[in-house]
Amino acid sequence: MVEARWKFPRLRELAVGVHAVSWLLACLAGPAAADTEAATPPKSVTLDQLLTLPSALPVESGQRGGLTRAEWSGRFAEAEAEVEAAQADLDASLDKLSELVGKTSNWQVGAPGVQAAPSEKTTVNYGLKQEIQRKREDVARAERRLRDLIVEANLAGVPEEWYKPQAPSQ
């Protein structure tokens, strides 16, 4: 018979100690703890069940998350208006840039070896490009705020009809 040799004797002592402690805890718990664990099998919960809210939440006071339907609708209307305003502002700046680019020429004439001085239109384009970048960030910030509000409403159990516009019935 081949005898197993441990390279690390302290590790063997640790393993024996852990086994002894677990056996001692099982003895102290007694047969009652083992019976209850065996008698009731754990319930299985799917991921879909964890990620969805119950469909029938009781409405005691007409409020969800501490706000009424009108307050939720107002918050969503404000967030959507902010997104639309930021997008319209960005579109106006993009139109202004495309108009400026269409009028300017990229050709600069100068003596060979002499660097041409930057024109007035180049600095205008640079400033406009920086403005467009800021406005894109504003649009992204407004869209992020709207997404956060949707998540907040979902966590508070707000029904979608409180904040999503209803399709006109025909």
PDB file of C-alpha atoms in Angstrom:
ATOM      1  CA  MET A   1       0.000   0.000   0.000  1.00  0.00           C
ATOM      2  CA  VAL A   2       1.284   3.416  -0.956  1.00  0.00           C
ATOM      3  CA  GLU A   3       1.384   5.926   1.821  1.00  0.00           C
ATOM      4  CA  ALA A   4       0.378   9.480   0.916  1.00  0.00           C
ATOM      5  CA  ARG A   5       3.033  11.937   1.890  1.00  0.00           C
ATOM      6  CA  TRP A   6       2.212  15.494   2.637  1.00  0.00           C
ATOM      7  CA  LYS A   7       4.649  18.090   1.413  1.00  0.00           C
ATOM      8  CA  PHE A   8       3.272  20.609   3.843  1.00  0.00           C
ATOM      9  CA  PRO A   9       2.663  19.068   7.283  1.00  0.00           C
ATOM     10  CA  ARG A  10       1.018  22.229   8.609  1.00  0.00           C
ATOM     11  CA  LEU A  11      -1.559  22.038   5.818  1.00  0.00           C
ATOM     12  CA  ARG A  12      -2.415  18.479   6.877  1.00  0.00           C
ATOM     13  CA  GLU A  13      -2.878  19.625  10.464  1.00  0.00           C
ATOM     14  CA  LEU A  14      -5.116  22.432   9.294  1.00  0.00           C
ATOM     15  CA  ALA A  15      -7.260  20.047   7.230  1.00  0.00           C
ATOM     16  CA  VAL A  16      -7.640  17.685  10.186  1.00  0.00           C
ATOM     17  CA  GLY A  17      -8.573  20.613  12.431  1.00  0.00           C
ATOM     18  CA  VAL A  18     -11.216  21.920  10.009  1.00  0.00           C
ATOM     19  CA  HIS A  19     -12.727  18.444   9.711  1.00  0.00           C
ATOM     20  CA  ALA A  20     -12.828  18.078  13.504  1.00  0.00           C
ATOM     21  CA  VAL A  21     -14.506  21.473  13.971  1.00  0.00           C
ATOM     22  CA  SER A  22     -17.148  20.711  11.331  1.00  0.00           C
ATOM     23  CA  TRP A  23     -17.871  17.322  12.981  1.00  0.00           C
ATOM     24  CA  LEU A  24     -18.177  18.999  16.388  1.00  0.00           C
ATOM     25  CA  LEU A  25     -20.604  21.620  15.047  1.00  0.00           C
ATOM     26  CA  ALA A  26     -22.721  18.894  13.426  1.00  0.00           C
ATOM     27  CA  CYS A  27     -22.892  17.028  16.749  1.00  0.00           C
ATOM     28  CA  LEU A  28     -23.833  20.160  18.684  1.00  0.00           C
ATOM     29  CA  ALA A  29     -26.586  21.045  16.202  1.00  0.00           C
ATOM     30  CA  GLY A  30     -28.176  17.679  16.854  1.00  0.00           C
ATOM     31  CA  PRO A  31     -30.549  15.699  14.713  1.00  0.00           C
ATOM     32  CA  ALA A  32     -33.252  18.405  14.724  1.00  0.00           C
ATOM     33  CA  ALA A  33     -31.259  20.756  12.479  1.00  0.00           C
ATOM     34  CA  ALA A  34     -30.450  17.998  10.011  1.00  0.00           C
ATOM     35  CA  ASP A  35     -34.135  16.937   9.872  1.00  0.00           C
ATOM     36  CA  THR A  36     -35.442  20.426   9.115  1.00  0.00           C
ATOM     37  CA  GLU A  37     -32.927  20.938   6.334  1.00  0.00           C
ATOM     38  CA  ALA A  38     -33.818  17.622   4.733  1.00  0.00           C
ATOM     39  CA  ALA A  39     -37.581  18.092   5.169  1.00  0.00           C
ATOM     40  CA  THR A  40     -37.872  21.415   3.302  1.00  0.00           C
ATOM     41  CA  PRO A  41     -36.048  21.559  -0.016  1.00  0.00           C
ATOM     42  CA  PRO A  42     -34.957  25.041  -1.089  1.00  0.00           C
ATOM     43  CA  LYS A  43     -37.243  26.841  -3.524  1.00  0.00           C
ATOM     44  CA  SER A  44     -35.831  27.455  -6.960  1.00  0.00           C
ATOM     45  CA  VAL A  45     -36.155  31.007  -8.200  1.00  0.00           C
ATOM     46  CA  THR A  46     -35.527  31.898 -11.813  1.00  0.00           C
ATOM     47  CA  LEU A  47     -33.716  35.019 -12.907  1.00  0.00           C
ATOM     48  CA  ASP A  48     -36.875  36.352 -14.576  1.00  0.00           C
ATOM     49  CA  GLN A  49     -38.721  36.157 -11.264  1.00  0.00           C
ATOM     50  CA  LEU A  50     -35.990  38.142  -9.569  1.00  0.00           C
ATOM     51  CA  LEU A  51     -35.941  40.888 -12.190  1.00  0.00           C
ATOM     52  CA  THR A  52     -39.693  41.530 -12.461  1.00  0.00           C
ATOM     53  CA  LEU A  53     -41.935  43.244  -9.987  1.00  0.00           C
ATOM     54  CA  PRO A  54     -45.224  41.670  -9.023  1.00  0.00           C
ATOM     55  CA  SER A  55     -47.922  42.666 -11.497  1.00  0.00           C
ATOM     56  CA  ALA A  56     -50.588  43.329  -8.883  1.00  0.00           C
ATOM     57  CA  LEU A  57     -49.181  45.728  -6.325  1.00  0.00           C
ATOM     58  CA  PRO A  58     -51.775  47.112  -3.944  1.00  0.00           C
ATOM     59  CA  VAL A  59     -52.487  50.811  -4.357  1.00  0.00           C
ATOM     60  CA  GLU A  60     -53.343  52.112  -0.921  1.00  0.00           C
ATOM     61  CA  SER A  61     -53.157  55.841  -1.410  1.00  0.00           C
ATOM     62  CA  GLY A  62     -52.684  56.248  -5.146  1.00  0.00           C
ATOM     63  CA  GLN A  63     -48.982  56.843  -4.597  1.00  0.00           C
ATOM     64  CA  ARG A  64     -45.946  54.905  -5.689  1.00  0.00           C
ATOM     65  CA  GLY A  65     -42.540  55.716  -4.342  1.00  0.00           C
ATOM     66  CA  GLY A  66     -44.058  58.563  -2.319  1.00  0.00           C
ATOM     67  CA  LEU A  67     -45.359  60.391  -5.403  1.00  0.00           C
ATOM     68  CA  THR A  68     -48.758  60.521  -7.057  1.00  0.00           C
ATOM     69  CA  ARG A  69     -49.509  59.799 -10.697  1.00  0.00           C
ATOM     70  CA  ALA A  70     -49.490  63.513 -11.554  1.00  0.00           C
ATOM     71  CA  GLU A  71     -46.113  64.023  -9.853  1.00  0.00           C
ATOM     72  CA  TRP A  72     -44.551  61.079 -11.714  1.00  0.00           C
ATOM     73  CA  SER A  73     -45.994  62.326 -15.005  1.00  0.00           C
ATOM     74  CA  GLY A  74     -44.630  65.804 -14.293  1.00  0.00           C
ATOM     75  CA  ARG A  75     -41.153  64.483 -13.563  1.00  0.00           C
ATOM     76  CA  PHE A  76     -41.153  62.473 -16.781  1.00  0.00           C
ATOM     77  CA  ALA A  77     -42.511  65.378 -18.835  1.00  0.00           C
ATOM     78  CA  GLU A  78     -39.765  67.609 -17.458  1.00  0.00           C
ATOM     79  CA  ALA A  79     -37.029  65.050 -18.215  1.00  0.00           C
ATOM     80  CA  GLU A  80     -38.334  64.438 -21.746  1.00  0.00           C
ATOM     81  CA  ALA A  81     -38.572  68.188 -22.392  1.00  0.00           C
ATOM     82  CA  GLU A  82     -34.963  68.567 -21.228  1.00  0.00           C
ATOM     83  CA  VAL A  83     -33.835  65.864 -23.675  1.00  0.00           C
ATOM     84  CA  GLU A  84     -35.764  67.475 -26.537  1.00  0.00           C
ATOM     85  CA  ALA A  85     -34.411  70.955 -25.761  1.00  0.00           C
ATOM     86  CA  ALA A  86     -30.824  69.712 -25.564  1.00  0.00           C
ATOM     87  CA  GLN A  87     -31.218  67.812 -28.841  1.00  0.00           C
ATOM     88  CA  ALA A  88     -32.758  70.860 -30.592  1.00  0.00           C
ATOM     89  CA  ASP A  89     -29.896  73.047 -29.328  1.00  0.00           C
ATOM     90  CA  LEU A  90     -27.347  70.544 -30.630  1.00  0.00           C
ATOM     91  CA  ASP A  91     -29.102  70.334 -33.998  1.00  0.00           C
ATOM     92  CA  ALA A  92     -29.038  74.128 -34.328  1.00  0.00           C
ATOM     93  CA  SER A  93     -25.296  74.217 -33.640  1.00  0.00           C
ATOM     94  CA  LEU A  94     -24.656  71.412 -36.129  1.00  0.00           C
ATOM     95  CA  ASP A  95     -26.633  73.307 -38.776  1.00  0.00           C
ATOM     96  CA  LYS A  96     -24.588  76.437 -38.069  1.00  0.00           C
ATOM     97  CA  LEU A  97     -21.352  74.456 -38.435  1.00  0.00           C
ATOM     98  CA  SER A  98     -22.413  72.848 -41.698  1.00  0.00           C
ATOM     99  CA  GLU A  99     -23.391  76.280 -43.022  1.00  0.00           C
ATOM    100  CA  LEU A 100     -19.997  77.721 -42.060  1.00  0.00           C
ATOM    101  CA  VAL A 101     -18.102  74.793 -43.533  1.00  0.00           C
ATOM    102  CA  GLY A 102     -19.963  75.136 -46.811  1.00  0.00           C
ATOM    103  CA  LYS A 103     -18.906  78.786 -47.165  1.00  0.00           C
ATOM    104  CA  THR A 104     -15.212  78.403 -46.331  1.00  0.00           C
ATOM    105  CA  SER A 105     -12.362  77.182 -48.452  1.00  0.00           C
ATOM    106  CA  ASN A 106      -9.607  74.951 -47.153  1.00  0.00           C
ATOM    107  CA  TRP A 107      -7.052  76.494 -49.484  1.00  0.00           C
ATOM    108  CA  GLN A 108      -4.522  78.870 -47.993  1.00  0.00           C
ATOM    109  CA  VAL A 109      -2.067  80.586 -50.265  1.00  0.00           C
ATOM    110  CA  GLY A 110       1.300  81.692 -49.009  1.00  0.00           C
ATOM    111  CA  ALA A 111       4.994  81.725 -49.818  1.00  0.00           C
ATOM    112  CA  PRO A 112       6.751  78.356 -49.730  1.00  0.00           C
ATOM    113  CA  GLY A 113       8.182  77.580 -46.309  1.00  0.00           C
ATOM    114  CA  VAL A 114       6.161  80.265 -44.574  1.00  0.00           C
ATOM    115  CA  GLN A 115       3.411  79.052 -42.340  1.00  0.00           C
ATOM    116  CA  ALA A 116       0.073  80.634 -43.123  1.00  0.00           C
ATOM    117  CA  ALA A 117      -1.559  82.591 -40.321  1.00  0.00           C
ATOM    118  CA  PRO A 118      -4.741  81.039 -38.967  1.00  0.00           C
ATOM    119  CA  SER A 119      -7.771  82.690 -40.428  1.00  0.00           C
ATOM    120  CA  GLU A 120     -10.641  84.154 -38.477  1.00  0.00           C
ATOM    121  CA  LYS A 121     -12.945  81.375 -39.683  1.00  0.00           C
ATOM    122  CA  THR A 122     -10.654  78.675 -38.291  1.00  0.00           C
ATOM    123  CA  THR A 123     -11.030  80.008 -34.750  1.00  0.00           C
ATOM    124  CA  VAL A 124     -14.789  80.327 -35.243  1.00  0.00           C
ATOM    125  CA  ASN A 125     -14.926  76.701 -36.351  1.00  0.00           C
ATOM    126  CA  TYR A 126     -12.842  75.646 -33.364  1.00  0.00           C
ATOM    127  CA  GLY A 127     -15.097  77.494 -30.942  1.00  0.00           C
ATOM    128  CA  LEU A 128     -18.168  76.073 -32.624  1.00  0.00           C
ATOM    129  CA  LYS A 129     -16.753  72.557 -32.469  1.00  0.00           C
ATOM    130  CA  GLN A 130     -16.118  72.973 -28.742  1.00  0.00           C
ATOM    131  CA  GLU A 131     -19.668  74.246 -28.291  1.00  0.00           C
ATOM    132  CA  ILE A 132     -21.022  71.236 -30.187  1.00  0.00           C
ATOM    133  CA  GLN A 133     -19.017  68.899 -27.958  1.00  0.00           C
ATOM    134  CA  ARG A 134     -20.496  70.548 -24.836  1.00  0.00           C
ATOM    135  CA  LYS A 135     -23.997  70.272 -26.289  1.00  0.00           C
ATOM    136  CA  ARG A 136     -23.484  66.577 -27.071  1.00  0.00           C
ATOM    137  CA  GLU A 137     -22.521  66.073 -23.446  1.00  0.00           C
ATOM    138  CA  ASP A 138     -25.678  67.939 -22.406  1.00  0.00           C
ATOM    139  CA  VAL A 139     -27.803  65.622 -24.565  1.00  0.00           C
ATOM    140  CA  ALA A 140     -26.090  62.559 -23.081  1.00  0.00           C
ATOM    141  CA  ARG A 141     -26.600  63.919 -19.546  1.00  0.00           C
ATOM    142  CA  ALA A 142     -30.310  64.577 -20.183  1.00  0.00           C
ATOM    143  CA  GLU A 143     -30.800  61.093 -21.669  1.00  0.00           C
ATOM    144  CA  ARG A 144     -28.988  59.541 -18.702  1.00  0.00           C
ATOM    145  CA  ARG A 145     -31.263  61.467 -16.318  1.00  0.00           C
ATOM    146  CA  LEU A 146     -34.333  60.146 -18.159  1.00  0.00           C
ATOM    147  CA  ARG A 147     -33.005  56.558 -17.984  1.00  0.00           C
ATOM    148  CA  ASP A 148     -32.302  56.967 -14.267  1.00  0.00           C
ATOM    149  CA  LEU A 149     -35.839  58.246 -13.748  1.00  0.00           C
ATOM    150  CA  ILE A 150     -37.248  55.200 -15.564  1.00  0.00           C
ATOM    151  CA  VAL A 151     -35.199  52.900 -13.318  1.00  0.00           C
ATOM    152  CA  GLU A 152     -36.354  54.799 -10.231  1.00  0.00           C
ATOM    153  CA  ALA A 153     -39.987  54.486 -11.340  1.00  0.00           C
ATOM    154  CA  ASN A 154     -39.597  50.768 -12.017  1.00  0.00           C
ATOM    155  CA  LEU A 155     -38.072  50.186  -8.595  1.00  0.00           C
ATOM    156  CA  ALA A 156     -40.903  52.155  -6.969  1.00  0.00           C
ATOM    157  CA  GLY A 157     -43.484  50.009  -8.780  1.00  0.00           C
ATOM    158  CA  VAL A 158     -44.901  52.835 -10.890  1.00  0.00           C
ATOM    159  CA  PRO A 159     -47.139  51.477 -13.665  1.00  0.00           C
ATOM    160  CA  GLU A 160     -45.959  52.330 -17.175  1.00  0.00           C
ATOM    161  CA  GLU A 161     -49.210  54.102 -18.044  1.00  0.00           C
ATOM    162  CA  TRP A 162     -48.346  56.725 -15.441  1.00  0.00           C
ATOM    163  CA  TYR A 163     -45.364  57.947 -17.419  1.00  0.00           C
ATOM    164  CA  LYS A 164     -45.483  56.501 -20.931  1.00  0.00           C
ATOM    165  CA  PRO A 165     -47.677  58.360 -23.410  1.00  0.00           C
ATOM    166  CA  GLN A 166     -50.748  56.392 -24.448  1.00  0.00           C
ATOM    167  CA  ALA A 167     -51.206  55.610 -28.134  1.00  0.00           C
ATOM    168  CA  PRO A 168     -54.321  57.310 -29.487  1.00  0.00           C
ATOM    169  CA  SER A 169     -57.142  54.793 -29.955  1.00  0.00           C
ATOM    170  CA  GLN A 170     -58.783  54.674 -33.367  1.00  0.00           C
TER     171      GLN A 170
END
